[in-house]
XYZ file of C-alpha atoms in Angstrom:
139
model
C 0.000 -0.001 0.000
C 1.272 3.477 -0.911
C 2.044 5.720 2.047
C -0.332 8.639 2.332
C 1.094 12.150 2.037
C 0.355 12.933 5.716
C 2.392 9.888 6.766
C 5.374 10.888 4.622
C 5.161 14.462 5.942
C 4.985 13.325 9.577
C 7.841 10.862 9.104
C 10.022 13.636 7.654
C 9.000 15.952 10.471
C 9.709 13.390 13.179
C 13.068 12.321 11.772
C 14.182 15.907 11.079
C 12.879 17.546 14.252
C 14.151 14.883 16.626
C 17.632 15.842 15.505
C 17.026 19.593 15.287
C 14.696 20.578 18.089
C 11.018 20.677 18.913
C 9.125 17.883 17.157
C 5.836 18.982 18.665
C 5.476 22.377 16.948
C 4.440 21.078 13.490
C 2.091 18.592 15.124
C 0.537 21.259 17.334
C -0.015 23.465 14.278
C -1.635 20.633 12.331
C -3.877 19.840 15.312
C -4.970 23.498 15.479
C -6.034 23.319 11.828
C -7.888 20.051 12.362
C -9.631 21.296 15.511
C -11.113 24.216 13.578
C -13.409 21.690 11.897
C -15.140 20.901 15.195
C -17.546 23.788 14.640
C -18.759 22.309 11.356
C -19.409 18.998 13.085
C -21.092 20.602 16.109
C -23.235 22.825 13.894
C -24.446 19.896 11.821
C -25.181 17.847 14.944
C -27.157 20.716 16.452
C -29.103 21.158 13.184
C -30.338 17.565 12.985
C -34.131 17.693 13.028
C -34.234 21.445 12.487
C -32.268 22.180 9.325
C -33.422 21.943 5.746
C -32.518 18.385 4.686
C -30.491 19.511 1.649
C -28.429 21.903 3.792
C -27.821 19.257 6.418
C -26.913 16.804 3.663
C -24.274 19.202 2.296
C -22.849 19.740 5.781
C -22.657 16.003 6.374
C -20.961 15.557 2.996
C -18.376 18.179 4.045
C -17.848 16.394 7.368
C -17.462 13.047 5.623
C -14.950 14.574 3.207
C -12.995 16.096 6.111
C -12.959 12.791 7.977
C -12.014 10.739 4.939
C -9.434 13.091 3.400
C -7.940 14.863 6.410
C -8.622 13.512 9.893
C -8.365 9.760 9.304
C -5.161 10.018 7.210
C -3.710 12.292 9.907
C -4.592 9.773 12.623
C -3.062 6.952 10.585
C 0.110 8.956 10.034
C 0.353 9.739 13.734
C -0.033 6.073 14.582
C 2.684 4.970 12.188
C 5.189 7.802 12.510
C 4.755 9.585 15.815
C 3.345 6.933 18.128
C 5.829 4.333 16.944
C 8.693 6.752 17.634
C 7.319 7.698 21.055
C 6.975 3.995 21.908
C 10.609 3.392 20.981
C 11.881 6.419 22.889
C 9.926 5.461 26.017
C 10.681 1.783 25.476
C 7.021 0.786 25.646
C 4.623 0.417 22.728
C 1.710 1.097 25.106
C 2.784 4.674 25.810
C 0.238 5.974 23.309
C -2.429 3.289 23.771
C -5.098 5.747 24.940
C -4.575 7.971 21.908
C -4.659 4.930 19.622
C -8.001 3.949 21.133
C -9.264 7.462 20.440
C -8.218 7.142 16.792
C -9.968 3.772 16.539
C -13.158 5.305 17.941
C -12.999 8.214 15.489
C -12.595 5.725 12.643
C -15.535 3.653 13.897
C -17.767 6.717 14.201
C -16.728 8.012 10.769
C -17.703 4.691 9.222
C -21.002 4.752 11.117
C -21.714 8.264 9.793
C -21.010 7.106 6.223
C -23.309 4.106 6.666
C -26.095 6.213 8.140
C -25.626 8.819 5.423
C -25.868 6.227 2.669
C -28.990 4.704 4.231
C -30.851 7.975 4.855
C -33.547 8.625 2.277
C -34.739 12.123 3.269
C -31.351 13.794 2.788
C -30.156 13.952 -0.824
C -26.863 12.147 -1.304
C -24.338 13.834 -3.571
C -22.618 11.930 -6.350
C -19.341 11.787 -4.380
C -21.061 10.236 -1.385
C -22.864 7.738 -3.658
C -19.560 6.703 -5.217
C -17.969 6.265 -1.772
C -20.936 4.251 -0.478
C -20.893 2.016 -3.568
C -17.156 1.404 -3.213
C -17.580 0.449 0.463
C -20.436 -1.955 -0.338
C -18.302 -3.702 -2.988
C -15.593 -4.509 -0.415
């Protein structure tokens, strides 16, 4: 499997920054950018049952895109590059177990959202979401 761009970027960051200083700064900056998306997710959650279905559908599509293209690849890259390095440095692979469990839960919930989105009739599904749902069903 080809390494995702976030993984390559984090691996370069970890290997470079461990030798040159603060490895946490690029990660903190990336987390700040990712955390900005919380408002989109909160807004959509608060709008369930009150928003126009098409608007809510677009918001959910944006959330799904964010999860699929940004957050989940970031979590995967952290697992493989950062957590593995931290485990080696601390001489215990369980040093980041709690954070790994958090990533697993995010992945589980993202998949649940995609399933619910594909199954919901009242909210129009965009072509991109249809293609993603079809690809998942073929697996």
